[in-house]
Amino acid sequence: MEVMAGAGDQDVETVDELTVAHGGVWRVTTFSSHYIFDLDDMTVTRQPGPTAARTMHDAPRHLVTIVACAVGSGGYWTMAPTTGGVLSLQELWSVSTAIVRIERVR
């Protein structure tokens, strides 16, 4: 864990790797998007950047597990599918572009 001086008087906690054991709410910044991981509620929401295409993962999804989420590598996590759809899926997965920063939101 690293604490960096942030904007204003606040310190920003950053980590090199995120796991579900961290708890709290984290912003994972990639080359093209941001992901908000709420590890207390176990949700993840993608926030596409200006050059990123919109995807089905832009809405909050129930996070099942984080397989990989480390600065310098692409991220990979699994999510529970929504119910009531036409397809019967066991899980959804997401792969991100390379992660450049992981910081605690709260």
JSON list of C-alpha atoms in Angstrom, two decimals:
[
{"chain": "A", "resi": 1, "resn": "MET", "atom": "CA", "xyz": [0.00, 0.00, 0.00]},
{"chain": "A", "resi": 2, "resn": "GLU", "atom": "CA", "xyz": [1.19, 3.50, -0.81]},
{"chain": "A", "resi": 3, "resn": "VAL", "atom": "CA", "xyz": [-0.25, 6.82, 0.33]},
{"chain": "A", "resi": 4, "resn": "MET", "atom": "CA", "xyz": [0.29, 9.66, -2.10]},
{"chain": "A", "resi": 5, "resn": "ALA", "atom": "CA", "xyz": [-0.38, 13.35, -1.68]},
{"chain": "A", "resi": 6, "resn": "GLY", "atom": "CA", "xyz": [-3.57, 14.13, -3.54]},
{"chain": "A", "resi": 7, "resn": "ALA", "atom": "CA", "xyz": [-5.30, 17.29, -4.62]},
{"chain": "A", "resi": 8, "resn": "GLY", "atom": "CA", "xyz": [-6.03, 19.61, -1.72]},
{"chain": "A", "resi": 9, "resn": "ASP", "atom": "CA", "xyz": [-5.33, 18.40, 1.80]},
{"chain": "A", "resi": 10, "resn": "GLN", "atom": "CA", "xyz": [-6.33, 14.77, 1.26]},
{"chain": "A", "resi": 11, "resn": "ASP", "atom": "CA", "xyz": [-4.03, 11.80, 0.86]},
{"chain": "A", "resi": 12, "resn": "VAL", "atom": "CA", "xyz": [-4.90, 9.20, -1.75]},
{"chain": "A", "resi": 13, "resn": "GLU", "atom": "CA", "xyz": [-4.29, 5.55, -0.90]},
{"chain": "A", "resi": 14, "resn": "THR", "atom": "CA", "xyz": [-3.04, 3.55, -3.88]},
{"chain": "A", "resi": 15, "resn": "VAL", "atom": "CA", "xyz": [-2.14, -0.12, -4.31]},
{"chain": "A", "resi": 16, "resn": "ASP", "atom": "CA", "xyz": [-0.32, -2.04, -7.03]},
{"chain": "A", "resi": 17, "resn": "GLU", "atom": "CA", "xyz": [-2.81, -4.92, -6.95]},
{"chain": "A", "resi": 18, "resn": "LEU", "atom": "CA", "xyz": [-6.49, -5.09, -5.98]},
{"chain": "A", "resi": 19, "resn": "THR", "atom": "CA", "xyz": [-8.18, -8.13, -4.45]},
{"chain": "A", "resi": 20, "resn": "VAL", "atom": "CA", "xyz": [-11.64, -8.61, -2.94]},
{"chain": "A", "resi": 21, "resn": "ALA", "atom": "CA", "xyz": [-9.97, -8.73, 0.50]},
{"chain": "A", "resi": 22, "resn": "HIS", "atom": "CA", "xyz": [-9.21, -4.98, 0.33]},
{"chain": "A", "resi": 23, "resn": "GLY", "atom": "CA", "xyz": [-12.81, -3.91, 0.98]},
{"chain": "A", "resi": 24, "resn": "GLY", "atom": "CA", "xyz": [-13.96, -0.35, 0.37]},
{"chain": "A", "resi": 25, "resn": "VAL", "atom": "CA", "xyz": [-14.49, 1.46, -2.93]},
{"chain": "A", "resi": 26, "resn": "TRP", "atom": "CA", "xyz": [-11.67, 1.68, -5.47]},
{"chain": "A", "resi": 27, "resn": "ARG", "atom": "CA", "xyz": [-11.14, 3.40, -8.84]},
{"chain": "A", "resi": 28, "resn": "VAL", "atom": "CA", "xyz": [-9.12, 1.34, -11.29]},
{"chain": "A", "resi": 29, "resn": "THR", "atom": "CA", "xyz": [-7.81, 3.47, -14.14]},
{"chain": "A", "resi": 30, "resn": "THR", "atom": "CA", "xyz": [-6.85, 1.81, -17.42]},
{"chain": "A", "resi": 31, "resn": "PHE", "atom": "CA", "xyz": [-5.56, 3.30, -20.68]},
{"chain": "A", "resi": 32, "resn": "SER", "atom": "CA", "xyz": [-9.11, 3.80, -21.94]},
{"chain": "A", "resi": 33, "resn": "SER", "atom": "CA", "xyz": [-11.59, 3.68, -19.01]},
{"chain": "A", "resi": 34, "resn": "HIS", "atom": "CA", "xyz": [-12.19, 3.78, -15.26]},
{"chain": "A", "resi": 35, "resn": "TYR", "atom": "CA", "xyz": [-13.76, 0.97, -13.24]},
{"chain": "A", "resi": 36, "resn": "ILE", "atom": "CA", "xyz": [-15.36, 1.55, -9.85]},
{"chain": "A", "resi": 37, "resn": "PHE", "atom": "CA", "xyz": [-15.05, -1.51, -7.61]},
{"chain": "A", "resi": 38, "resn": "ASP", "atom": "CA", "xyz": [-17.28, -1.41, -4.53]},
{"chain": "A", "resi": 39, "resn": "LEU", "atom": "CA", "xyz": [-15.82, -4.34, -2.61]},
{"chain": "A", "resi": 40, "resn": "ASP", "atom": "CA", "xyz": [-18.23, -3.90, 0.31]},
{"chain": "A", "resi": 41, "resn": "ASP", "atom": "CA", "xyz": [-21.29, -4.31, -1.94]},
{"chain": "A", "resi": 42, "resn": "MET", "atom": "CA", "xyz": [-19.35, -6.50, -4.43]},
{"chain": "A", "resi": 43, "resn": "THR", "atom": "CA", "xyz": [-20.21, -4.47, -7.53]},
{"chain": "A", "resi": 44, "resn": "VAL", "atom": "CA", "xyz": [-18.15, -3.16, -10.44]},
{"chain": "A", "resi": 45, "resn": "THR", "atom": "CA", "xyz": [-19.11, -0.39, -12.87]},
{"chain": "A", "resi": 46, "resn": "ARG", "atom": "CA", "xyz": [-17.20, 0.57, -16.00]},
{"chain": "A", "resi": 47, "resn": "GLN", "atom": "CA", "xyz": [-16.93, 4.26, -16.88]},
{"chain": "A", "resi": 48, "resn": "PRO", "atom": "CA", "xyz": [-15.71, 4.44, -20.49]},
{"chain": "A", "resi": 49, "resn": "GLY", "atom": "CA", "xyz": [-13.22, 7.13, -21.42]},
{"chain": "A", "resi": 50, "resn": "PRO", "atom": "CA", "xyz": [-13.69, 9.47, -24.41]},
{"chain": "A", "resi": 51, "resn": "THR", "atom": "CA", "xyz": [-12.09, 7.04, -26.88]},
{"chain": "A", "resi": 52, "resn": "ALA", "atom": "CA", "xyz": [-13.61, 3.84, -25.46]},
{"chain": "A", "resi": 53, "resn": "ALA", "atom": "CA", "xyz": [-16.64, 2.11, -26.93]},
{"chain": "A", "resi": 54, "resn": "ARG", "atom": "CA", "xyz": [-19.69, 1.62, -24.72]},
{"chain": "A", "resi": 55, "resn": "THR", "atom": "CA", "xyz": [-20.26, -1.96, -23.56]},
{"chain": "A", "resi": 56, "resn": "MET", "atom": "CA", "xyz": [-22.78, -3.97, -21.57]},
{"chain": "A", "resi": 57, "resn": "HIS", "atom": "CA", "xyz": [-20.46, -3.61, -18.55]},
{"chain": "A", "resi": 58, "resn": "ASP", "atom": "CA", "xyz": [-21.11, 0.14, -18.22]},
{"chain": "A", "resi": 59, "resn": "ALA", "atom": "CA", "xyz": [-23.97, -0.55, -15.77]},
{"chain": "A", "resi": 60, "resn": "PRO", "atom": "CA", "xyz": [-23.28, -1.73, -12.20]},
{"chain": "A", "resi": 61, "resn": "ARG", "atom": "CA", "xyz": [-22.73, -5.51, -12.11]},
{"chain": "A", "resi": 62, "resn": "HIS", "atom": "CA", "xyz": [-22.49, -7.93, -9.21]},
{"chain": "A", "resi": 63, "resn": "LEU", "atom": "CA", "xyz": [-18.81, -8.85, -8.85]},
{"chain": "A", "resi": 64, "resn": "VAL", "atom": "CA", "xyz": [-18.11, -12.56, -8.31]},
{"chain": "A", "resi": 65, "resn": "THR", "atom": "CA", "xyz": [-14.31, -12.44, -8.12]},
{"chain": "A", "resi": 66, "resn": "ILE", "atom": "CA", "xyz": [-11.25, -10.53, -9.22]},
{"chain": "A", "resi": 67, "resn": "VAL", "atom": "CA", "xyz": [-8.96, -12.91, -11.10]},
{"chain": "A", "resi": 68, "resn": "ALA", "atom": "CA", "xyz": [-6.29, -10.30, -11.91]},
{"chain": "A", "resi": 69, "resn": "CYS", "atom": "CA", "xyz": [-6.15, -6.57, -11.24]},
{"chain": "A", "resi": 70, "resn": "ALA", "atom": "CA", "xyz": [-2.60, -5.18, -11.05]},
{"chain": "A", "resi": 71, "resn": "VAL", "atom": "CA", "xyz": [-0.89, -2.04, -12.28]},
{"chain": "A", "resi": 72, "resn": "GLY", "atom": "CA", "xyz": [0.98, -2.73, -15.52]},
{"chain": "A", "resi": 73, "resn": "SER", "atom": "CA", "xyz": [-1.26, -5.59, -16.66]},
{"chain": "A", "resi": 74, "resn": "GLY", "atom": "CA", "xyz": [-4.72, -6.01, -18.08]},
{"chain": "A", "resi": 75, "resn": "GLY", "atom": "CA", "xyz": [-7.46, -6.74, -15.56]},
{"chain": "A", "resi": 76, "resn": "TYR", "atom": "CA", "xyz": [-9.75, -9.77, -15.49]},
{"chain": "A", "resi": 77, "resn": "TRP", "atom": "CA", "xyz": [-12.79, -10.30, -13.25]},
{"chain": "A", "resi": 78, "resn": "THR", "atom": "CA", "xyz": [-16.04, -12.24, -13.29]},
{"chain": "A", "resi": 79, "resn": "MET", "atom": "CA", "xyz": [-19.54, -10.97, -12.66]},
{"chain": "A", "resi": 80, "resn": "ALA", "atom": "CA", "xyz": [-22.96, -12.52, -12.09]},
{"chain": "A", "resi": 81, "resn": "PRO", "atom": "CA", "xyz": [-25.32, -12.17, -15.05]},
{"chain": "A", "resi": 82, "resn": "THR", "atom": "CA", "xyz": [-28.59, -10.31, -14.72]},
{"chain": "A", "resi": 83, "resn": "THR", "atom": "CA", "xyz": [-31.63, -12.56, -14.44]},
{"chain": "A", "resi": 84, "resn": "GLY", "atom": "CA", "xyz": [-34.70, -12.57, -16.64]},
{"chain": "A", "resi": 85, "resn": "GLY", "atom": "CA", "xyz": [-32.88, -12.28, -19.95]},
{"chain": "A", "resi": 86, "resn": "VAL", "atom": "CA", "xyz": [-33.20, -14.41, -23.03]},
{"chain": "A", "resi": 87, "resn": "LEU", "atom": "CA", "xyz": [-29.85, -16.10, -22.44]},
{"chain": "A", "resi": 88, "resn": "SER", "atom": "CA", "xyz": [-29.09, -18.36, -19.49]},
{"chain": "A", "resi": 89, "resn": "LEU", "atom": "CA", "xyz": [-25.51, -17.50, -18.51]},
{"chain": "A", "resi": 90, "resn": "GLN", "atom": "CA", "xyz": [-23.53, -18.80, -15.56]},
{"chain": "A", "resi": 91, "resn": "GLU", "atom": "CA", "xyz": [-21.22, -15.79, -15.37]},
{"chain": "A", "resi": 92, "resn": "LEU", "atom": "CA", "xyz": [-19.98, -12.75, -17.24]},
{"chain": "A", "resi": 93, "resn": "TRP", "atom": "CA", "xyz": [-16.34, -11.81, -17.48]},
{"chain": "A", "resi": 94, "resn": "SER", "atom": "CA", "xyz": [-14.50, -8.62, -18.31]},
{"chain": "A", "resi": 95, "resn": "VAL", "atom": "CA", "xyz": [-10.97, -8.02, -19.55]},
{"chain": "A", "resi": 96, "resn": "SER", "atom": "CA", "xyz": [-9.55, -4.50, -19.37]},
{"chain": "A", "resi": 97, "resn": "THR", "atom": "CA", "xyz": [-6.71, -2.71, -21.09]},
{"chain": "A", "resi": 98, "resn": "ALA", "atom": "CA", "xyz": [-3.53, -2.23, -19.06]},
{"chain": "A", "resi": 99, "resn": "ILE", "atom": "CA", "xyz": [-4.13, -0.80, -15.60]},
{"chain": "A", "resi": 100, "resn": "VAL", "atom": "CA", "xyz": [-2.22, 2.41, -14.84]},
{"chain": "A", "resi": 101, "resn": "ARG", "atom": "CA", "xyz": [-3.50, 3.27, -11.34]},
{"chain": "A", "resi": 102, "resn": "ILE", "atom": "CA", "xyz": [-5.56, 1.79, -8.49]},
{"chain": "A", "resi": 103, "resn": "GLU", "atom": "CA", "xyz": [-6.76, 4.28, -5.86]},
{"chain": "A", "resi": 104, "resn": "ARG", "atom": "CA", "xyz": [-9.13, 4.14, -2.92]},
{"chain": "A", "resi": 105, "resn": "VAL", "atom": "CA", "xyz": [-12.25, 6.28, -3.28]},
{"chain": "A", "resi": 106, "resn": "ARG", "atom": "CA", "xyz": [-13.51, 5.51, 0.23]}
]
